[in-house]
Amino acid sequence: MRFWLYFSGMAIFILVLLWLLQIVFINSFYQTIKIRQTEEIGRTVSASFGTPNFEGTVLRESFRQNASVQVYNEEGILVFPLNPLDYIFQPMVDKGDFERYFRPLTQENTKEFTYVSPYEGTENSAILYVTYLGEEAGHKFYLSVSSILDPVDSTVEILKNQLVIISIISLILAFVLSYFLSRRLAKPLSNMAKTARQLGRGDYDVTFDTRGYTEVHDLAQTLNYATGELTKTIELRKDLIANVSHDLKTPLTLIKSYGEMIRDISGDLPELRERHIQTILEEADYLTGFVNDLLDLSRVESGISALELEEVDLEALTRETLSRFAHLEEEGYEFVIHLKGSPMAICDASKIRQVIYNFISNGVNYSHNQKRLDIHITEEEDGVALSVQDYGIGISQEHLEGIWERYYRASANYKRSDVGTGLGLSICKNILELHGFPYGVNSVEGEGSTFYFVATKANPQ
Ligand code: ADP
């Protein structure tokens, strides 16, 4: 509505302006222009006074602008241009006129005058420009340029008629066009508002209509993109809650059922009771680990845990971490550290310890019978690379990208008790990205995987 009003208002404004200029002010415009032209002729002619082509200039200018250009001497006798007869009769201007128009030039010491006065006997006005040319051969010479101001009434009448037609047509056009334009512009916007309200009510299946002008189209596309991202986040959150509650419920159920078994069956059977208690303890440990992982993840993801950067010996850190896997060595696991160059890096020790821990524990979890892990710490040109290589099941190409997402599991027949919480690599990714360290994985299915990151070097040379 407002767009329509503005548009029509502008059309009316332009028309009024046109009327004013064309009809109301046309007389004064015309007069101003004509006066300027007359004065210009006068100046051109007087500038050529005293030059050999003076007479030529007088004739040319009077023809060009249809003005009468005349030169008088100080007695008011016409000097140029003359008809043959004029040589005998020596035409003079009226004494009174000469006094009236030329005298002020000498008296007031002014260079030029322009008069506009009614032309005798007609409705027209005349413009008279007079100027003093100069002295030659003992005579003073004056120039007069006169032209007639034709009445513009008839022209105005024609213009008026035309303008009436133009006004009517353009007003109708403005009203109709702006009505349709505003509809085309406003309609998609109000549709979008409707869709957005739907989205706000929690209906994530909406699509914004992208028809309309470029900007409207862009807006709709952006909104569609935002809706897509929102939907993804919401799906992810749903998945996360489902996974978390599943992973919390399973050990709790186990703990409860083993507790019941001890109460009802194995309470008096020390051996069986011992096994059941062991299971309960393992599940409780798992729960603790899981909750800790969740907390870690939410901490690094929200970015509240700031990095405490310091100089860290990655080899020492790895040995320290490996000590937590010492019990596995009894089962035949072998962990070999290969150091090349300096292991000194700049990082947050406790966070990077967590990354190394996760890499190693994954290596163990997915090793199966190949109970060997090679840990390479190599000083490179742009950092210290740490990699954990296992010879286990490996990861297929299609899963390589996804494993860094939380709760992503490469194998469909995943058994919780075998492996971790499904959050480990996601925590690693967050920590490494927080540090700005390059990281990744190389893996061949069936042959093993190498997880690595490159830390900033301490005192780079
Ligand atoms: P999880 O607790 O399931 O190990 P992670 O985030 O640590 O969760 O790892 C995500 C997935 O990546 C794992 O479920 C597994 O499928 C795959 N993965 C991680 N490390 C390895 C590895 N060393 N070898 C083979 N697959 C691995």
JSON list of N, CA and C and ligand atoms in Angstrom, two decimals, residues 362-363 366 390 393-395 403 408-411 414 419-426 449 451, ligand 1:
[
{"chain": "A", "resi": 362, "resn": "ASN", "atom": "N", "xyz": [42.17, -46.00, 20.82]},
{"chain": "A", "resi": 362, "resn": "ASN", "atom": "CA", "xyz": [41.51, -46.46, 19.59]},
{"chain": "A", "resi": 362, "resn": "ASN", "atom": "C", "xyz": [42.37, -47.51, 18.89]},
{"chain": "A", "resi": 363, "resn": "GLY", "atom": "N", "xyz": [43.67, -47.23, 18.84]},
{"chain": "A", "resi": 363, "resn": "GLY", "atom": "CA", "xyz": [44.60, -48.17, 18.22]},
{"chain": "A", "resi": 363, "resn": "GLY", "atom": "C", "xyz": [44.47, -49.54, 18.88]},
{"chain": "A", "resi": 366, "resn": "TYR", "atom": "N", "xyz": [40.90, -51.16, 18.11]},
{"chain": "A", "resi": 366, "resn": "TYR", "atom": "CA", "xyz": [40.63, -51.63, 16.75]},
{"chain": "A", "resi": 366, "resn": "TYR", "atom": "C", "xyz": [41.80, -52.42, 16.17]},
{"chain": "A", "resi": 390, "resn": "ASP", "atom": "N", "xyz": [48.53, -48.24, 13.92]},
{"chain": "A", "resi": 390, "resn": "ASP", "atom": "CA", "xyz": [48.16, -49.60, 14.34]},
{"chain": "A", "resi": 390, "resn": "ASP", "atom": "C", "xyz": [48.06, -50.49, 13.11]},
{"chain": "A", "resi": 393, "resn": "ILE", "atom": "N", "xyz": [42.09, -53.24, 12.05]},
{"chain": "A", "resi": 393, "resn": "ILE", "atom": "CA", "xyz": [41.04, -53.43, 11.04]},
{"chain": "A", "resi": 393, "resn": "ILE", "atom": "C", "xyz": [41.02, -52.32, 9.99]},
{"chain": "A", "resi": 394, "resn": "GLY", "atom": "N", "xyz": [41.59, -51.15, 10.31]},
{"chain": "A", "resi": 394, "resn": "GLY", "atom": "CA", "xyz": [41.59, -50.05, 9.35]},
{"chain": "A", "resi": 394, "resn": "GLY", "atom": "C", "xyz": [40.19, -49.45, 9.18]},
{"chain": "A", "resi": 395, "resn": "ILE", "atom": "N", "xyz": [40.14, -48.43, 8.35]},
{"chain": "A", "resi": 395, "resn": "ILE", "atom": "CA", "xyz": [38.86, -47.73, 8.16]},
{"chain": "A", "resi": 395, "resn": "ILE", "atom": "C", "xyz": [38.62, -47.63, 6.66]},
{"chain": "A", "resi": 403, "resn": "ILE", "atom": "N", "xyz": [34.49, -40.19, 10.78]},
{"chain": "A", "resi": 403, "resn": "ILE", "atom": "CA", "xyz": [34.86, -40.69, 12.10]},
{"chain": "A", "resi": 403, "resn": "ILE", "atom": "C", "xyz": [35.15, -39.60, 13.12]},
{"chain": "A", "resi": 408, "resn": "TYR", "atom": "N", "xyz": [29.99, -41.16, 15.64]},
{"chain": "A", "resi": 408, "resn": "TYR", "atom": "CA", "xyz": [30.09, -41.84, 14.36]},
{"chain": "A", "resi": 408, "resn": "TYR", "atom": "C", "xyz": [30.79, -43.16, 14.59]},
{"chain": "A", "resi": 409, "resn": "ARG", "atom": "N", "xyz": [30.22, -44.22, 14.09]},
{"chain": "A", "resi": 409, "resn": "ARG", "atom": "CA", "xyz": [30.90, -45.49, 14.23]},
{"chain": "A", "resi": 409, "resn": "ARG", "atom": "C", "xyz": [31.02, -46.15, 12.87]},
{"chain": "A", "resi": 410, "resn": "ALA", "atom": "N", "xyz": [32.28, -46.51, 12.55]},
{"chain": "A", "resi": 410, "resn": "ALA", "atom": "CA", "xyz": [32.52, -47.07, 11.23]},
{"chain": "A", "resi": 410, "resn": "ALA", "atom": "C", "xyz": [31.84, -48.43, 11.07]},
{"chain": "A", "resi": 411, "resn": "SER", "atom": "N", "xyz": [31.94, -49.25, 12.08]},
{"chain": "A", "resi": 411, "resn": "SER", "atom": "CA", "xyz": [31.35, -50.58, 11.92]},
{"chain": "A", "resi": 411, "resn": "SER", "atom": "C", "xyz": [29.93, -50.57, 12.46]},
{"chain": "A", "resi": 414, "resn": "TYR", "atom": "N", "xyz": [28.67, -52.54, 15.90]},
{"chain": "A", "resi": 414, "resn": "TYR", "atom": "CA", "xyz": [29.48, -52.01, 16.99]},
{"chain": "A", "resi": 414, "resn": "TYR", "atom": "C", "xyz": [29.02, -52.58, 18.32]},
{"chain": "A", "resi": 419, "resn": "VAL", "atom": "N", "xyz": [34.62, -51.34, 22.78]},
{"chain": "A", "resi": 419, "resn": "VAL", "atom": "CA", "xyz": [35.32, -50.11, 22.48]},
{"chain": "A", "resi": 419, "resn": "VAL", "atom": "C", "xyz": [34.89, -48.95, 23.35]},
{"chain": "A", "resi": 420, "resn": "GLY", "atom": "N", "xyz": [35.17, -47.74, 22.88]},
{"chain": "A", "resi": 420, "resn": "GLY", "atom": "CA", "xyz": [34.96, -46.55, 23.71]},
{"chain": "A", "resi": 420, "resn": "GLY", "atom": "C", "xyz": [33.55, -46.01, 23.67]},
{"chain": "A", "resi": 421, "resn": "THR", "atom": "N", "xyz": [33.48, -44.72, 23.78]},
{"chain": "A", "resi": 421, "resn": "THR", "atom": "CA", "xyz": [32.19, -44.08, 23.96]},
{"chain": "A", "resi": 421, "resn": "THR", "atom": "C", "xyz": [31.63, -43.47, 22.69]},
{"chain": "A", "resi": 422, "resn": "GLY", "atom": "N", "xyz": [32.43, -43.45, 21.62]},
{"chain": "A", "resi": 422, "resn": "GLY", "atom": "CA", "xyz": [31.97, -42.83, 20.38]},
{"chain": "A", "resi": 422, "resn": "GLY", "atom": "C", "xyz": [32.17, -41.32, 20.39]},
{"chain": "A", "resi": 423, "resn": "LEU", "atom": "N", "xyz": [32.85, -40.85, 21.42]},
{"chain": "A", "resi": 423, "resn": "LEU", "atom": "CA", "xyz": [33.07, -39.39, 21.51]},
{"chain": "A", "resi": 423, "resn": "LEU", "atom": "C", "xyz": [34.55, -39.04, 21.36]},
{"chain": "A", "resi": 424, "resn": "GLY", "atom": "N", "xyz": [35.41, -40.06, 21.47]},
{"chain": "A", "resi": 424, "resn": "GLY", "atom": "CA", "xyz": [36.86, -39.82, 21.54]},
{"chain": "A", "resi": 424, "resn": "GLY", "atom": "C", "xyz": [37.40, -38.95, 20.42]},
{"chain": "A", "resi": 425, "resn": "LEU", "atom": "N", "xyz": [37.18, -39.34, 19.16]},
{"chain": "A", "resi": 425, "resn": "LEU", "atom": "CA", "xyz": [37.77, -38.59, 18.05]},
{"chain": "A", "resi": 425, "resn": "LEU", "atom": "C", "xyz": [37.17, -37.20, 17.94]},
{"chain": "A", "resi": 426, "resn": "SER", "atom": "N", "xyz": [35.91, -37.09, 18.31]},
{"chain": "A", "resi": 426, "resn": "SER", "atom": "CA", "xyz": [35.27, -35.78, 18.27]},
{"chain": "A", "resi": 426, "resn": "SER", "atom": "C", "xyz": [35.93, -34.83, 19.27]},
{"chain": "A", "resi": 449, "resn": "SER", "atom": "N", "xyz": [45.62, -48.26, 10.62]},
{"chain": "A", "resi": 449, "resn": "SER", "atom": "CA", "xyz": [45.41, -46.82, 10.49]},
{"chain": "A", "resi": 449, "resn": "SER", "atom": "C", "xyz": [46.54, -46.06, 11.16]},
{"chain": "A", "resi": 451, "resn": "PHE", "atom": "N", "xyz": [46.84, -42.34, 12.85]},
{"chain": "A", "resi": 451, "resn": "PHE", "atom": "CA", "xyz": [46.26, -41.06, 13.24]},
{"chain": "A", "resi": 451, "resn": "PHE", "atom": "C", "xyz": [47.39, -40.12, 13.59]},
{"chain": "B", "resi": 1, "resn": "ADP", "atom": "P1", "xyz": [34.80, -44.89, 19.73]},
{"chain": "B", "resi": 1, "resn": "ADP", "atom": "O1", "xyz": [34.52, -44.64, 21.15]},
{"chain": "B", "resi": 1, "resn": "ADP", "atom": "O2", "xyz": [33.67, -45.59, 19.03]},
{"chain": "B", "resi": 1, "resn": "ADP", "atom": "O3", "xyz": [36.13, -45.47, 19.45]},
{"chain": "B", "resi": 1, "resn": "ADP", "atom": "P2", "xyz": [35.89, -42.59, 18.48]},
{"chain": "B", "resi": 1, "resn": "ADP", "atom": "O4", "xyz": [35.36, -41.21, 18.27]},
{"chain": "B", "resi": 1, "resn": "ADP", "atom": "O5", "xyz": [37.16, -42.70, 19.22]},
{"chain": "B", "resi": 1, "resn": "ADP", "atom": "O6", "xyz": [34.73, -43.42, 19.10]},
{"chain": "B", "resi": 1, "resn": "ADP", "atom": "O7", "xyz": [36.09, -43.21, 17.06]},
{"chain": "B", "resi": 1, "resn": "ADP", "atom": "C1", "xyz": [35.06, -43.12, 16.11]},
{"chain": "B", "resi": 1, "resn": "ADP", "atom": "C2", "xyz": [35.08, -44.30, 15.15]},
{"chain": "B", "resi": 1, "resn": "ADP", "atom": "O8", "xyz": [36.22, -44.25, 14.31]},
{"chain": "B", "resi": 1, "resn": "ADP", "atom": "C3", "xyz": [35.18, -45.61, 15.86]},
{"chain": "B", "resi": 1, "resn": "ADP", "atom": "O9", "xyz": [33.92, -46.09, 16.23]},
{"chain": "B", "resi": 1, "resn": "ADP", "atom": "C4", "xyz": [35.81, -46.51, 14.78]},
{"chain": "B", "resi": 1, "resn": "ADP", "atom": "O10", "xyz": [34.81, -46.97, 13.91]},
{"chain": "B", "resi": 1, "resn": "ADP", "atom": "C5", "xyz": [36.70, -45.55, 14.02]},
{"chain": "B", "resi": 1, "resn": "ADP", "atom": "N1", "xyz": [38.09, -45.66, 14.48]},
{"chain": "B", "resi": 1, "resn": "ADP", "atom": "C6", "xyz": [38.73, -44.84, 15.35]},
{"chain": "B", "resi": 1, "resn": "ADP", "atom": "N2", "xyz": [40.03, -45.20, 15.49]},
{"chain": "B", "resi": 1, "resn": "ADP", "atom": "C7", "xyz": [40.22, -46.27, 14.71]},
{"chain": "B", "resi": 1, "resn": "ADP", "atom": "C8", "xyz": [41.37, -47.13, 14.43]},
{"chain": "B", "resi": 1, "resn": "ADP", "atom": "N3", "xyz": [42.55, -46.92, 14.98]},
{"chain": "B", "resi": 1, "resn": "ADP", "atom": "N4", "xyz": [41.19, -48.15, 13.56]},
{"chain": "B", "resi": 1, "resn": "ADP", "atom": "C9", "xyz": [39.99, -48.35, 12.99]},
{"chain": "B", "resi": 1, "resn": "ADP", "atom": "N5", "xyz": [38.88, -47.60, 13.21]},
{"chain": "B", "resi": 1, "resn": "ADP", "atom": "C10", "xyz": [38.99, -46.58, 14.06]}
]
